[in-house]
PDB file of C-alpha atoms in Angstrom:
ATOM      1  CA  UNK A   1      87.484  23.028 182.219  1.00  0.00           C
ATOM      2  CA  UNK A   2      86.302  22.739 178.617  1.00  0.00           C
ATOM      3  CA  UNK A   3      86.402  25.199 176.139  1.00  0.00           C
ATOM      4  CA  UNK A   4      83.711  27.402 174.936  1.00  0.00           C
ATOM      5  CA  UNK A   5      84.111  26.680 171.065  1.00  0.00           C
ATOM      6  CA  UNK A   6      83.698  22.676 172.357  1.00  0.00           C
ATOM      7  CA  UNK A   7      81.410  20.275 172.691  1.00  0.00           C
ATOM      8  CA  UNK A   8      81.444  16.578 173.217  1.00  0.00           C
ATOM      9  CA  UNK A   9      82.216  16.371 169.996  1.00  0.00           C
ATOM     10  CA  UNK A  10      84.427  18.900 168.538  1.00  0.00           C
ATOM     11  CA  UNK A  11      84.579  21.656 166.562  1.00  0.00           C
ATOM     12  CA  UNK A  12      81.064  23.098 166.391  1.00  0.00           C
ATOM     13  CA  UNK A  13      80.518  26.550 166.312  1.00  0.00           C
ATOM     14  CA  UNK A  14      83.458  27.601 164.295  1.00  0.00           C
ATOM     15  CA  UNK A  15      82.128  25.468 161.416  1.00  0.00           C
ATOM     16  CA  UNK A  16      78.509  26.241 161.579  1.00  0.00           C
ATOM     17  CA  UNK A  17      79.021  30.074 161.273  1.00  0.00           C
ATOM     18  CA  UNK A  18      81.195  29.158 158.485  1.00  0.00           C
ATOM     19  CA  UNK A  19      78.978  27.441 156.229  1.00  0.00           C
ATOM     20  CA  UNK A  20      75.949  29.674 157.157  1.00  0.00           C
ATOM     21  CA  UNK A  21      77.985  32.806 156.191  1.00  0.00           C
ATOM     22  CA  UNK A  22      78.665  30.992 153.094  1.00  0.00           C
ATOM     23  CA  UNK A  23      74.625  30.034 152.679  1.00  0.00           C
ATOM     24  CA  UNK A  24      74.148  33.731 152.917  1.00  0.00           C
ATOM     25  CA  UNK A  25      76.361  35.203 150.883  1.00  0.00           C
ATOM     26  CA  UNK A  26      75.295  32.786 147.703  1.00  0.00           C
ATOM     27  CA  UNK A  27      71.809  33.746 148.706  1.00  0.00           C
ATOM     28  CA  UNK A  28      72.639  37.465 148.569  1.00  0.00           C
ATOM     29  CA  UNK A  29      74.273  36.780 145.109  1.00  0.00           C
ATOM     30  CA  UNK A  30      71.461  34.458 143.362  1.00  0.00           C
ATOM     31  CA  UNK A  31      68.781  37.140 144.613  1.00  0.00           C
ATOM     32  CA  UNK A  32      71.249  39.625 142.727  1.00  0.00           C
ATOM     33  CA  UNK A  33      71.757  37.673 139.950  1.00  0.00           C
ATOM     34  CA  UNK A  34      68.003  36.654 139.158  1.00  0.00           C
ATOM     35  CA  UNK A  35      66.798  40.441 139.785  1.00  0.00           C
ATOM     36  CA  UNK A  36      69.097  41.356 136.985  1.00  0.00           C
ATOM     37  CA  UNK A  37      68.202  39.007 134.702  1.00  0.00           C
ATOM     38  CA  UNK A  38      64.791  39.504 134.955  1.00  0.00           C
ATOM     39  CA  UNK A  39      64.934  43.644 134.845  1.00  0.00           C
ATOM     40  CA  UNK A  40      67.119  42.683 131.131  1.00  0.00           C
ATOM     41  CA  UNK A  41      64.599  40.334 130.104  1.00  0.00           C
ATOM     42  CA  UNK A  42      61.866  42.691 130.857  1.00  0.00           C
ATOM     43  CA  UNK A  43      64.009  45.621 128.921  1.00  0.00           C
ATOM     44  CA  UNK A  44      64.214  42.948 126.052  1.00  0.00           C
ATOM     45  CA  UNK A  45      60.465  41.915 125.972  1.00  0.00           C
ATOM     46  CA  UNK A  46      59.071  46.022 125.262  1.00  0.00           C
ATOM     47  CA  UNK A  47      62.120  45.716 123.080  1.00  0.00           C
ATOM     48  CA  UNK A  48      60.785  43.236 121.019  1.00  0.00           C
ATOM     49  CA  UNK A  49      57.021  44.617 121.406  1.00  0.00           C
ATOM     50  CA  UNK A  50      58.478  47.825 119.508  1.00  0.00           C
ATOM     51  CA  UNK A  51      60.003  46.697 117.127  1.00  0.00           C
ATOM     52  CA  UNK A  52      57.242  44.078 116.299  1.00  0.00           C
ATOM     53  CA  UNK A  53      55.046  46.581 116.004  1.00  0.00           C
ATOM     54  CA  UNK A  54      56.682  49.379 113.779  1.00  0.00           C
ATOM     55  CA  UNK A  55      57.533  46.477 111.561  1.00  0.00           C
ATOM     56  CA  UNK A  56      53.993  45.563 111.445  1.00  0.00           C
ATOM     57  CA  UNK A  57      52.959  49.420 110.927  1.00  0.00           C
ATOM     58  CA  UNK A  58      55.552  49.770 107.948  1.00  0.00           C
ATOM     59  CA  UNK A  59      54.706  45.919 106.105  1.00  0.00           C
ATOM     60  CA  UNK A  60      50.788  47.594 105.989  1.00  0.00           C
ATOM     61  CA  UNK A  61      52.076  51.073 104.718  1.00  0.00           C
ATOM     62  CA  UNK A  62      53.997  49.194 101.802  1.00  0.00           C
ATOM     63  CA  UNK A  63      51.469  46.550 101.081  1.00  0.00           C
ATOM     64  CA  UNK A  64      48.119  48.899 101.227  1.00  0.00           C
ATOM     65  CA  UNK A  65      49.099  52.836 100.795  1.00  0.00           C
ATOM     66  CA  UNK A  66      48.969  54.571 103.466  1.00  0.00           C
ATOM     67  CA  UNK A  67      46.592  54.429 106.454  1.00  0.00           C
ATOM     68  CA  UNK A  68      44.051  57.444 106.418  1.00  0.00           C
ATOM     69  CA  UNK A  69      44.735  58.654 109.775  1.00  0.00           C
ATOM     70  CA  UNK A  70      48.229  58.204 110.123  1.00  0.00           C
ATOM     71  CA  UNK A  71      47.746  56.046 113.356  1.00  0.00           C
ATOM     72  CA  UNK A  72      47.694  52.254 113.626  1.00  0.00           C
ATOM     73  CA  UNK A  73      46.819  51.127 117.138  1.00  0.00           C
ATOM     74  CA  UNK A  74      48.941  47.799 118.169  1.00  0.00           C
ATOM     75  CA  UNK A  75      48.177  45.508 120.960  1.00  0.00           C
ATOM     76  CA  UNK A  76      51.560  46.759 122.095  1.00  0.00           C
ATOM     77  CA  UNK A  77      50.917  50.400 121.868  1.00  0.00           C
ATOM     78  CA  UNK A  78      50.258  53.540 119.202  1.00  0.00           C
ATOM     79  CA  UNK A  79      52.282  53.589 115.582  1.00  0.00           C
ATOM     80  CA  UNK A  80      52.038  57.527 113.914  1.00  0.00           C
ATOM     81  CA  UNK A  81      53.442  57.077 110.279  1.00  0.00           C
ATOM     82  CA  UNK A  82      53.645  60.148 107.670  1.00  0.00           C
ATOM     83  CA  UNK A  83      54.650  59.156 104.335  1.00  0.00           C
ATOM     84  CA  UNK A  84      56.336  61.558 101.967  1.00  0.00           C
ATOM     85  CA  UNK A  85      56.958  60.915  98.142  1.00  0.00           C
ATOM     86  CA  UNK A  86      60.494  61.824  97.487  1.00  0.00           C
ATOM     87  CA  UNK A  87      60.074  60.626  93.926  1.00  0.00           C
ATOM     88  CA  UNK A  88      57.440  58.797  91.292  1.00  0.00           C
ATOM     89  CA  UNK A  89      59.277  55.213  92.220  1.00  0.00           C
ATOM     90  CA  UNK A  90      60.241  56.023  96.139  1.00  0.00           C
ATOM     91  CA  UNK A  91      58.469  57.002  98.957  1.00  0.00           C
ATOM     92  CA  UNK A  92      59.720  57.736 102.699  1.00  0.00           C
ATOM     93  CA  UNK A  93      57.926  56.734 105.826  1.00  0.00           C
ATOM     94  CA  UNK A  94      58.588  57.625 109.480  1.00  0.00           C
ATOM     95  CA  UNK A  95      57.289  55.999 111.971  1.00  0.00           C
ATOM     96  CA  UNK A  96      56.858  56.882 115.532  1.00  0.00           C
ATOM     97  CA  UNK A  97      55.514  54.392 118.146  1.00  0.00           C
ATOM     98  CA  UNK A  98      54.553  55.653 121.588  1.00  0.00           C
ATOM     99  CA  UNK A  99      53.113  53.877 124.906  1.00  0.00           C
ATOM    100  CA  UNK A 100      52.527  54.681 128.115  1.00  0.00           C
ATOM    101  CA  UNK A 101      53.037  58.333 127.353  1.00  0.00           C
ATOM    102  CA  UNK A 102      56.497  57.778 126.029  1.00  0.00           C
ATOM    103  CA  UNK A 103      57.418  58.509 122.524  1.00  0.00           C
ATOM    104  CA  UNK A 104      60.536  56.780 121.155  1.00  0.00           C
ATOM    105  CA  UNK A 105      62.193  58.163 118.703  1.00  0.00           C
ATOM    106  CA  UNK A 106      61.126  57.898 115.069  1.00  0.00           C
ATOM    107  CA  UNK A 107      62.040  55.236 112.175  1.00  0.00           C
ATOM    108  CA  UNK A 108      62.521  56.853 108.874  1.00  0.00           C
ATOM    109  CA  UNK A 109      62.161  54.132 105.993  1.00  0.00           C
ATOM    110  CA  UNK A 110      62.421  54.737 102.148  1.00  0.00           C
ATOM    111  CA  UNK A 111      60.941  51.943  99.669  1.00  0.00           C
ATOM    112  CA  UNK A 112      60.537  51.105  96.340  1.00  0.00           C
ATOM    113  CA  UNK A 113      56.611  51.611  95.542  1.00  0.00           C
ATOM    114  CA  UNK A 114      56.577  49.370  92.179  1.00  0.00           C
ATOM    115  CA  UNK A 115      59.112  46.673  93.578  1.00  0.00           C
ATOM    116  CA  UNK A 116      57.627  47.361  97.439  1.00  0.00           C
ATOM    117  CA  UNK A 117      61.537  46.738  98.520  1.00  0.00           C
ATOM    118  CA  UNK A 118      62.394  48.871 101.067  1.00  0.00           C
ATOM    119  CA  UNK A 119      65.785  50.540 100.154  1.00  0.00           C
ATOM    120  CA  UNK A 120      67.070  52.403 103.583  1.00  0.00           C
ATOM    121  CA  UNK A 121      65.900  51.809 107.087  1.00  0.00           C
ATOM    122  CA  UNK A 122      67.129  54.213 109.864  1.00  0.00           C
TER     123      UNK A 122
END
């Protein structure tokens, strides 16, 4: 009588299940792996989109005065900046960016308006 785990050539079964257990659990864990990667690169890219854009919104504020509305529409989404002149050489800007119906919470930035350093960013 020959085994059930036997064939005409061995060990079969045993061995299979064993390497596709093993092909299944390093699928499970690249799937894992890649969805998480690409969730933090996706958190990264708005990220970057922000803070490309408030940068943007403050450079034009320094360079040209401030904007008459107050708003600066980005490709990346709105920029509300109020300006405030805490003295004759330095002036304070914050800037809010929103998109998507979220506001983020607002950068305050104080330059120099002869020099056009800026002096404090928070």
């Amino acid at each position: 009588m020959r085994h059930p785990l036997l064939n005409d050539n061995g060990f079969i079964l045993p061995y299979t299940l064993l390497l596709l257990m093993i092909v299944l659990v390093l699928a499970l864990a690249s799937k894992d792996l890649f969805i998480s990667k690409y969730q933090y690169l996706s958190n990264m890219k708005s990220i970057q989109e922000r803070n490309v854009s408030v940068s943007r919104s403050i450079l034009l504020e320094i360079e040209n005065g401030p904007h008459p509305s107050g708003n600066i529409s980005t490709e990346f989404g709105e920029v509300m900046t109020t300006s405030e002149v805490l003295n004759p050489q330095e002036v304070q800007l914050e800037v809010t960016f929103s998109r998507d119906n979220k506001v983020f919470l607002p950068v305050t930035v104080v330059y120099n308006r002869e020099t056009k350093q800026i002096i404090r960013w928070e």
